[in-house]
């Protein structure tokens, strides 16, 4: 029961992180650095690193901190802190 709860929340977090990553990629590679500029500036490698850290670490932190015995308020605080850490990263 506990592992299914953790994996379910981590899967939702991974899905949300992936959607945000796609939106960020469109913004970076289509708006800020269109075709000739992205390869010239080396944006792809640094963006890939930041994206990997964000998409992997967020759901991993969710899987570690999720606990079905916590109250709803405690869960929201945990997820808010995870979101703040992801935004800061």
Tab-separated table of C-alpha atoms in Angstrom:
chain	number	residue	atom	x	y	z
A	1	UNK	CA	0.000	0.000	0.000
A	2	UNK	CA	2.724	2.451	0.965
A	3	UNK	CA	4.853	1.770	-2.136
A	4	UNK	CA	1.896	2.065	-4.488
A	5	UNK	CA	1.070	5.435	-2.917
A	6	UNK	CA	4.663	6.619	-3.318
A	7	UNK	CA	4.955	5.386	-6.906
A	8	UNK	CA	1.605	6.873	-7.887
A	9	UNK	CA	2.562	10.326	-6.615
A	10	UNK	CA	6.038	10.075	-8.145
A	11	UNK	CA	4.482	9.138	-11.513
A	12	UNK	CA	2.174	12.164	-11.362
A	13	UNK	CA	5.130	14.366	-10.493
A	14	UNK	CA	7.200	12.902	-13.339
A	15	UNK	CA	4.354	13.563	-15.779
A	16	UNK	CA	3.986	17.160	-14.613
A	17	UNK	CA	7.764	17.680	-14.756
A	18	UNK	CA	7.909	16.274	-18.282
A	19	UNK	CA	5.124	18.606	-19.440
A	20	UNK	CA	6.888	21.615	-17.940
A	21	UNK	CA	10.145	20.448	-19.538
A	22	UNK	CA	8.522	20.350	-22.980
A	23	UNK	CA	7.159	23.873	-22.501
A	24	UNK	CA	10.579	25.070	-21.324
A	25	UNK	CA	12.268	23.460	-24.345
A	26	UNK	CA	9.892	25.204	-26.715
A	27	UNK	CA	10.550	28.510	-24.982
A	28	UNK	CA	14.340	28.086	-24.989
A	29	UNK	CA	14.838	26.613	-28.455
A	30	UNK	CA	12.092	28.405	-30.396
A	31	UNK	CA	11.863	31.802	-28.707
A	32	UNK	CA	15.087	32.653	-26.885
A	33	UNK	CA	17.638	30.753	-28.999
A	34	UNK	CA	16.265	29.915	-32.453
A	35	UNK	CA	18.211	27.668	-34.835
A	36	UNK	CA	21.570	29.230	-35.522
A	37	UNK	CA	22.020	30.553	-31.986
A	38	UNK	CA	21.384	27.441	-29.883
A	39	UNK	CA	24.255	25.378	-31.387
A	40	UNK	CA	26.582	28.391	-31.453
A	41	UNK	CA	25.980	29.166	-27.785
A	42	UNK	CA	26.018	25.534	-26.606
A	43	UNK	CA	22.580	25.849	-25.069
A	44	UNK	CA	21.619	22.208	-25.673
A	45	UNK	CA	24.091	20.632	-23.273
A	46	UNK	CA	23.437	22.956	-20.345
A	47	UNK	CA	19.690	22.792	-20.936
A	48	UNK	CA	19.845	18.992	-21.041
A	49	UNK	CA	21.750	18.868	-17.761
A	50	UNK	CA	19.337	21.212	-15.989
A	51	UNK	CA	16.383	19.331	-17.414
A	52	UNK	CA	17.703	15.931	-16.350
A	53	UNK	CA	18.288	17.129	-12.807
A	54	UNK	CA	14.824	18.664	-12.647
A	55	UNK	CA	12.895	15.750	-14.184
A	56	UNK	CA	14.748	13.094	-12.158
A	57	UNK	CA	15.234	14.756	-8.771
A	58	UNK	CA	11.687	16.103	-8.351
A	59	UNK	CA	9.871	12.766	-8.670
A	60	UNK	CA	12.621	11.085	-6.654
A	61	UNK	CA	12.136	13.541	-3.783
A	62	UNK	CA	8.384	12.982	-4.035
A	63	UNK	CA	8.849	9.220	-3.823
A	64	UNK	CA	11.066	9.622	-0.762
A	65	UNK	CA	8.840	12.080	1.129
A	66	UNK	CA	5.395	10.727	0.215
A	67	UNK	CA	3.682	9.000	3.097
A	68	UNK	CA	-0.003	8.031	3.186
A	69	UNK	CA	-0.054	8.551	6.955
A	70	UNK	CA	0.709	12.278	6.662
A	71	UNK	CA	-2.129	14.757	6.779
A	72	UNK	CA	-3.160	16.626	3.663
A	73	UNK	CA	-1.602	19.818	5.018
A	74	UNK	CA	1.741	18.089	5.636
A	75	UNK	CA	1.725	16.670	2.099
A	76	UNK	CA	1.045	20.084	0.582
A	77	UNK	CA	3.933	21.560	2.587
A	78	UNK	CA	6.239	18.767	1.391
A	79	UNK	CA	5.207	19.176	-2.248
A	80	UNK	CA	5.491	22.955	-2.006
A	81	UNK	CA	9.050	22.637	-0.723
A	82	UNK	CA	9.900	20.152	-3.477
A	83	UNK	CA	8.501	22.570	-6.056
A	84	UNK	CA	10.525	25.438	-4.571
A	85	UNK	CA	13.691	23.333	-4.702
A	86	UNK	CA	12.974	22.442	-8.341
A	87	UNK	CA	12.381	26.083	-9.278
A	88	UNK	CA	15.592	27.113	-7.534
A	89	UNK	CA	17.552	24.412	-9.343
